[in-house]
Amino acid sequence: MSDAHGRRSGGRAGRQAMRAAATTHADAYLTRTMKPVEIVGDEGLEIILNNADTILAEVGVEIRGYPSAIERFRDAGCDTDGERVRFPSGLARTLAATAPPSYVQHARNPIHNVTIGGDATVFAPNYGSPFAHDLDNGRRYATLIDFQNFVKLTYTSPHLHHSGGTVCEPVDIPVSKRHLDMVYSHLRYSDKAFMGSVTAGERAADSVELARIGFGGDLADRTVMTSLINASSPLVWDATMLAAAETYASNNQATIITPFILAGAMAPVTAAGVAAQTLAEALAGIAFTQLVRPGSPVILGSFASSMSMQTGAPTFGTPEPAIVLYVLAALARRLNLPFRSGGSLCASKIPDAQAAYESAATLIPTVMAGVNFVLHAAGWLEGGLAIGYEKFILDEDQLGMMAVFARGLDLSDNGQALDAIRENPPGNHYLGSAHTLANFEHAFYRSSTADNSSFEQWTEDGALDAAQRANKVWKRRLAEYEPPPLDEAIDEELLAYIDKRKAELPDEFA
Amino acid sequence: MSDAHGRRSGGRAGRQAMRAAATTHADAYLTRTMKPVEIVGDEGLEIILNNADTILAEVGVEIRGYPSAIERFRDAGCDTDGERVRFPSGLARTLAATAPPSYVQHARNPIHNVTIGGDATVFAPNYGSPFAHDLDNGRRYATLIDFQNFVKLTYTSPHLHHSGGTVCEPVDIPVSKRHLDMVYSHLRYSDKAFMGSVTAGERAADSVELARIGFGGDLADRTVMTSLINASSPLVWDATMLAAAETYASNNQATIITPFILAGAMAPVTAAGVAAQTLAEALAGIAFTQLVRPGSPVILGSFASSMSMQTGAPTFGTPEPAIVLYVLAALARRLNLPFRSGGSLCASKIPDAQAAYESAATLIPTVMAGVNFVLHAAGWLEGGLAIGYEKFILDEDQLGMMAVFARGLDLSDNGQALDAIRENPPGNHYLGSAHTLANFEHAFYRSSTADNSSFEQWTEDGALDAAQRANKVWKRRLAEYEPPPLDEAIDEELLAYIDKRKAELPDEFA
């Protein structure tokens, strides 16, 4: 660890430095060694690509309340008719082609810089929940304290690579001002990479300003934010999202262009239909970022859920969204774009078996398909309405397992262990063999939440379930938390900017 | 439904026939449409194959207490030295090559015949647990009633294809006799395919006799049992298992030759070491079955778990066993042999989030890797020490999802839904579109255990967790259970055989 951030020495700072050094043991992001899994051949993918092209040419997209975007599209060769914009065959893809296949998002602490694209997978926490849940207090509206707690838990996590954005909605702060507190929290309580606000163009601009201050006064064209831009599916882009996207792209900050689709409501019920429409919407949005600034970093995003026939509610961890995910990951690779999807999604209200099955059935495809940026990788409950403290801890443990899995098979001589087998007579156990002793400590992933003891021992320990054990983990982590170093002058400048803006802005709660 | 089994008519039989017809809606087994996932290239696989060959040539296997097997191996060209048997390079593979790449296991009801090998995946329930667990009674020793309950739950499951074998140990029945009750239960309470006893050569012979009676007096070389033969790793085969394997193979009944490996205890701690040793042990066992009867059906099996560094206990759902599973599945394909591994394994004592994460992290690789026969696909708890009623129901639901996933992407015109998108203006939802209405009912997998309702609705419904909902499901299923038809004369003959054998056999409880 260099002393780049060590402006104080000894005492608290010393502990901070040790803590920061400790986190360097974890990889800044996950590098997959295996070929991504594709469940459809090239011919099938070509059909989806062509269908997206057909949709953009025949139906097009509606650009609501943002005439300058329509103008940009018209100038680029699109056919416009009021707010409807149609892309002559192949044009959206051509416009999107200036986007980089991968980019580096800089973190305040360079050891946490993340590569987004290619063989890299970056895990970021839950996003957007108005509620928080824990075993002690149940489910209630989330507050800024919850927000900060999750920034802290993510900062101290060896398995989350990115601080995320609106990890939960700090509902106690006016909507018009909370973006300032959120960006400040990411800068103050973490030094991992983070996301900016997207709920208005000027909030995006505030995010850029705060980031500029936080990174020492000059972004120098470095990408330091990756922010989430959602389509209003089907086939609509609205002014709010386009304004935020424009602000970020023009500052060379990254965006995740994401159609958010409940299949059967915002798109047809079929996976191939969802995939084609998602691609059409995303390509239109990506094209927009490239018209604003060619080469600005952008991620092709997909969020697709199935639907309960009984209630019309979104369902998660089901086979259909996994199929959509695999298909779109493969399409993003064909388009040479970084891809965002998946996470640890579930419909369950609590961190029970349903939550875990559903989350695993989303996360494993996420990793196998080669997703590059994984929002909602930890904490998601209740279709995203709540972030759970215990759920966060349980999910995080799974992310750690994914990192080990992604390393694949060790075929070194030590990994092959042929001599160990040669030297061990049949029937003799390996517990005391030199090879076992030399490798045992790091041979297996060590879960932070699983109980592998005997039934008797587990009973003696209180017969706790996984959520109850996770409850202890997050409390200990928050109790032991120490913030990363932040230059005092920078901190003062951030706070001054926020004070100024809060004085200017009205209090709005919706 | 033909009336092949309809020896009675109307009333109870009528209901039975309707019930049997209802189960035909489910596929007899899962047919994967996607290429199995391989995480290691051909070169890496070749290394493991060569290492297995080296192990068999240099270390060999020990054949304990079964001289006739040593003789068979010697006659086939092996080097023998006391109980040690070494295979000249390539010999084990050559001997194993007469095994069929796939086979049909016949069920008492032909609609439940299963293909084992190739693109087929067959799900069978938990195996071998001395304890049973449910929410009402907690964990206690399993009894014959538990055994029969799980046979009934498996019979009525649309997602389990095979009745399994020792779904749990009926601990209330003497060890020396319980195989008779177990095989009878599979024949009486189900008409799906099942497994025979392997705890002694004569118990295997009893299983064959009961099957012969149950299938109408003549097996006519049909394979009607697939039974589990475990190695005594490392590199030992014992007399009990060889005698059972010999009995089954000589009757053209299938065996699953499975090294059961806790990495670090019965093999080196590394995945490549576990894979090579597993392959060596399995090839020796498979060679034995082919020496007994060339062409007899046999499955290459692997059961590998990682280990807790803290306690030495086996751990499940961790990344290392998943890596071993993918590698061995690929090797079995290279050897043209059906493959058994995986399941819904966990170390958790209860059906909580740990159980679910671990089970999903085993089951998803199981399906993605292309495993052909999946024992422990439902019900497994506590490292296999217990079978759980609620866990069974939760796992079964996941199996249903796997079946949908394995069908892959529907690229028919209806699946592409291009016209539906063409006809739907931007911003209009799809809930009422003709395409949605035509497809909605079967568009999405419908979970039997997930709660997708709102937090408010869920609270009103009692705020149950997944296990509590599953508790209601298994009780309802058992209450509604009706047995499949079984010819009365056959039933009498089965019971007479069992009475005779029980009179001959001593009561032994260990």
mmCIF file with all atom_site columns, C-alpha atoms in Angstrom, chain A residues 165-243:
data_model
loop_
_atom_site.group_PDB
_atom_site.id
_atom_site.type_symbol
_atom_site.label_atom_id
_atom_site.label_alt_id
_atom_site.label_comp_id
_atom_site.label_asym_id
_atom_site.label_entity_id
_atom_site.label_seq_id
_atom_site.pdbx_PDB_ins_code
_atom_site.Cartn_x
_atom_site.Cartn_y
_atom_site.Cartn_z
_atom_site.occupancy
_atom_site.B_iso_or_equiv
_atom_site.pdbx_formal_charge
_atom_site.auth_seq_id
_atom_site.auth_comp_id
_atom_site.auth_asym_id
_atom_site.auth_atom_id
_atom_site.pdbx_PDB_model_num
ATOM 1  C CA . GLY A 1 165 ? -25.546 3.731  -6.424  1.00 0.00 ? 165 GLY A CA 1
ATOM 2  C CA . THR A 1 166 ? -28.954 4.081  -4.799  1.00 0.00 ? 166 THR A CA 1
ATOM 3  C CA . VAL A 1 167 ? -28.313 1.007  -2.630  1.00 0.00 ? 167 VAL A CA 1
ATOM 4  C CA . CYS A 1 168 ? -31.606 1.949  -0.992  1.00 0.00 ? 168 CYS A CA 1
ATOM 5  C CA . GLU A 1 169 ? -33.735 5.094  -1.111  1.00 0.00 ? 169 GLU A CA 1
ATOM 6  C CA . PRO A 1 170 ? -33.004 7.309  1.902   1.00 0.00 ? 170 PRO A CA 1
ATOM 7  C CA . VAL A 1 171 ? -36.680 8.084  2.250   1.00 0.00 ? 171 VAL A CA 1
ATOM 8  C CA . ASP A 1 172 ? -36.083 10.453 5.184   1.00 0.00 ? 172 ASP A CA 1
ATOM 9  C CA . ILE A 1 173 ? -34.325 12.923 2.864   1.00 0.00 ? 173 ILE A CA 1
ATOM 10 C CA . PRO A 1 174 ? -36.295 14.939 0.263   1.00 0.00 ? 174 PRO A CA 1
ATOM 11 C CA . VAL A 1 175 ? -36.164 13.399 -3.218  1.00 0.00 ? 175 VAL A CA 1
ATOM 12 C CA . SER A 1 176 ? -34.843 16.680 -4.510  1.00 0.00 ? 176 SER A CA 1
ATOM 13 C CA . LYS A 1 177 ? -31.800 16.537 -2.229  1.00 0.00 ? 177 LYS A CA 1
ATOM 14 C CA . ARG A 1 178 ? -31.063 12.932 -1.440  1.00 0.00 ? 178 ARG A CA 1
ATOM 15 C CA . HIS A 1 179 ? -28.777 12.457 -4.449  1.00 0.00 ? 179 HIS A CA 1
ATOM 16 C CA . LEU A 1 180 ? -26.313 14.800 -2.742  1.00 0.00 ? 180 LEU A CA 1
ATOM 17 C CA . ASP A 1 181 ? -26.256 12.715 0.440   1.00 0.00 ? 181 ASP A CA 1
ATOM 18 C CA . MET A 1 182 ? -25.997 9.508  -1.519  1.00 0.00 ? 182 MET A CA 1
ATOM 19 C CA . VAL A 1 183 ? -23.014 10.537 -3.637  1.00 0.00 ? 183 VAL A CA 1
ATOM 20 C CA . TYR A 1 184 ? -21.372 12.046 -0.560  1.00 0.00 ? 184 TYR A CA 1
ATOM 21 C CA . SER A 1 185 ? -21.845 8.774  1.348   1.00 0.00 ? 185 SER A CA 1
ATOM 22 C CA . HIS A 1 186 ? -20.136 6.788  -1.396  1.00 0.00 ? 186 HIS A CA 1
ATOM 23 C CA . LEU A 1 187 ? -17.200 9.226  -1.326  1.00 0.00 ? 187 LEU A CA 1
ATOM 24 C CA . ARG A 1 188 ? -17.009 9.524  2.455   1.00 0.00 ? 188 ARG A CA 1
ATOM 25 C CA . TYR A 1 189 ? -17.653 5.981  3.683   1.00 0.00 ? 189 TYR A CA 1
ATOM 26 C CA . SER A 1 190 ? -16.034 4.018  0.860   1.00 0.00 ? 190 SER A CA 1
ATOM 27 C CA . ASP A 1 191 ? -13.260 4.324  -1.669  1.00 0.00 ? 191 ASP A CA 1
ATOM 28 C CA . LYS A 1 192 ? -14.703 1.863  -4.143  1.00 0.00 ? 192 LYS A CA 1
ATOM 29 C CA . ALA A 1 193 ? -16.175 2.943  -7.477  1.00 0.00 ? 193 ALA A CA 1
ATOM 30 C CA . PHE A 1 194 ? -19.791 4.151  -7.427  1.00 0.00 ? 194 PHE A CA 1
ATOM 31 C CA . MET A 1 195 ? -22.783 5.322  -9.454  1.00 0.00 ? 195 MET A CA 1
ATOM 32 C CA . GLY A 1 196 ? -24.320 8.775  -9.862  1.00 0.00 ? 196 GLY A CA 1
ATOM 33 C CA . SER A 1 197 ? -27.880 10.029 -9.698  1.00 0.00 ? 197 SER A CA 1
ATOM 34 C CA . VAL A 1 198 ? -30.170 9.692  -12.718 1.00 0.00 ? 198 VAL A CA 1
ATOM 35 C CA . THR A 1 199 ? -33.481 11.073 -11.492 1.00 0.00 ? 199 THR A CA 1
ATOM 36 C CA . ALA A 1 200 ? -32.931 14.412 -13.244 1.00 0.00 ? 200 ALA A CA 1
ATOM 37 C CA . GLY A 1 201 ? -30.386 15.977 -15.535 1.00 0.00 ? 201 GLY A CA 1
ATOM 38 C CA . GLU A 1 202 ? -29.350 18.491 -12.876 1.00 0.00 ? 202 GLU A CA 1
ATOM 39 C CA . ARG A 1 203 ? -28.919 15.735 -10.285 1.00 0.00 ? 203 ARG A CA 1
ATOM 40 C CA . ALA A 1 204 ? -26.622 13.976 -12.707 1.00 0.00 ? 204 ALA A CA 1
ATOM 41 C CA . ALA A 1 205 ? -24.748 17.266 -13.027 1.00 0.00 ? 205 ALA A CA 1
ATOM 42 C CA . ASP A 1 206 ? -24.507 17.500 -9.223  1.00 0.00 ? 206 ASP A CA 1
ATOM 43 C CA . SER A 1 207 ? -23.152 13.954 -9.184  1.00 0.00 ? 207 SER A CA 1
ATOM 44 C CA . VAL A 1 208 ? -20.476 14.885 -11.712 1.00 0.00 ? 208 VAL A CA 1
ATOM 45 C CA . GLU A 1 209 ? -19.518 17.954 -9.663  1.00 0.00 ? 209 GLU A CA 1
ATOM 46 C CA . LEU A 1 210 ? -19.281 16.005 -6.413  1.00 0.00 ? 210 LEU A CA 1
ATOM 47 C CA . ALA A 1 211 ? -17.215 13.326 -8.132  1.00 0.00 ? 211 ALA A CA 1
ATOM 48 C CA . ARG A 1 212 ? -14.935 15.979 -9.545  1.00 0.00 ? 212 ARG A CA 1
ATOM 49 C CA . ILE A 1 213 ? -14.333 17.365 -6.041  1.00 0.00 ? 213 ILE A CA 1
ATOM 50 C CA . GLY A 1 214 ? -13.994 13.903 -4.541  1.00 0.00 ? 214 GLY A CA 1
ATOM 51 C CA . PHE A 1 215 ? -11.380 12.894 -7.069  1.00 0.00 ? 215 PHE A CA 1
ATOM 52 C CA . GLY A 1 216 ? -9.248  15.940 -6.280  1.00 0.00 ? 216 GLY A CA 1
ATOM 53 C CA . GLY A 1 217 ? -10.702 18.605 -8.517  1.00 0.00 ? 217 GLY A CA 1
ATOM 54 C CA . ASP A 1 218 ? -10.178 17.193 -11.966 1.00 0.00 ? 218 ASP A CA 1
ATOM 55 C CA . LEU A 1 219 ? -11.737 14.195 -13.662 1.00 0.00 ? 219 LEU A CA 1
ATOM 56 C CA . ALA A 1 220 ? -9.346  14.614 -16.611 1.00 0.00 ? 220 ALA A CA 1
ATOM 57 C CA . ASP A 1 221 ? -11.696 12.574 -18.738 1.00 0.00 ? 221 ASP A CA 1
ATOM 58 C CA . ARG A 1 222 ? -11.432 9.665  -16.372 1.00 0.00 ? 222 ARG A CA 1
ATOM 59 C CA . THR A 1 223 ? -14.587 7.629  -16.031 1.00 0.00 ? 223 THR A CA 1
ATOM 60 C CA . VAL A 1 224 ? -15.414 7.648  -12.317 1.00 0.00 ? 224 VAL A CA 1
ATOM 61 C CA . MET A 1 225 ? -19.136 6.896  -12.427 1.00 0.00 ? 225 MET A CA 1
ATOM 62 C CA . THR A 1 226 ? -21.294 4.264  -14.091 1.00 0.00 ? 226 THR A CA 1
ATOM 63 C CA . SER A 1 227 ? -24.946 5.237  -13.801 1.00 0.00 ? 227 SER A CA 1
ATOM 64 C CA . LEU A 1 228 ? -28.202 3.468  -14.464 1.00 0.00 ? 228 LEU A CA 1
ATOM 65 C CA . ILE A 1 229 ? -30.437 4.677  -17.291 1.00 0.00 ? 229 ILE A CA 1
ATOM 66 C CA . ASN A 1 230 ? -33.731 2.782  -17.641 1.00 0.00 ? 230 ASN A CA 1
ATOM 67 C CA . ALA A 1 231 ? -35.980 2.706  -20.679 1.00 0.00 ? 231 ALA A CA 1
ATOM 68 C CA . SER A 1 232 ? -39.729 3.145  -20.283 1.00 0.00 ? 232 SER A CA 1
ATOM 69 C CA . SER A 1 233 ? -40.535 -0.077 -22.034 1.00 0.00 ? 233 SER A CA 1
ATOM 70 C CA . PRO A 1 234 ? -42.050 -0.831 -24.462 1.00 0.00 ? 234 PRO A CA 1
ATOM 71 C CA . LEU A 1 235 ? -39.952 1.278  -26.804 1.00 0.00 ? 235 LEU A CA 1
ATOM 72 C CA . VAL A 1 236 ? -40.075 4.617  -25.017 1.00 0.00 ? 236 VAL A CA 1
ATOM 73 C CA . TRP A 1 237 ? -37.206 6.792  -23.794 1.00 0.00 ? 237 TRP A CA 1
ATOM 74 C CA . ASP A 1 238 ? -38.234 9.647  -21.539 1.00 0.00 ? 238 ASP A CA 1
ATOM 75 C CA . ALA A 1 239 ? -36.757 13.104 -20.964 1.00 0.00 ? 239 ALA A CA 1
ATOM 76 C CA . THR A 1 240 ? -35.490 12.431 -17.428 1.00 0.00 ? 240 THR A CA 1
ATOM 77 C CA . MET A 1 241 ? -33.400 9.458  -18.402 1.00 0.00 ? 241 MET A CA 1
ATOM 78 C CA . LEU A 1 242 ? -32.156 10.990 -21.642 1.00 0.00 ? 242 LEU A CA 1
ATOM 79 C CA . ALA A 1 243 ? -31.103 14.165 -19.815 1.00 0.00 ? 243 ALA A CA 1
#
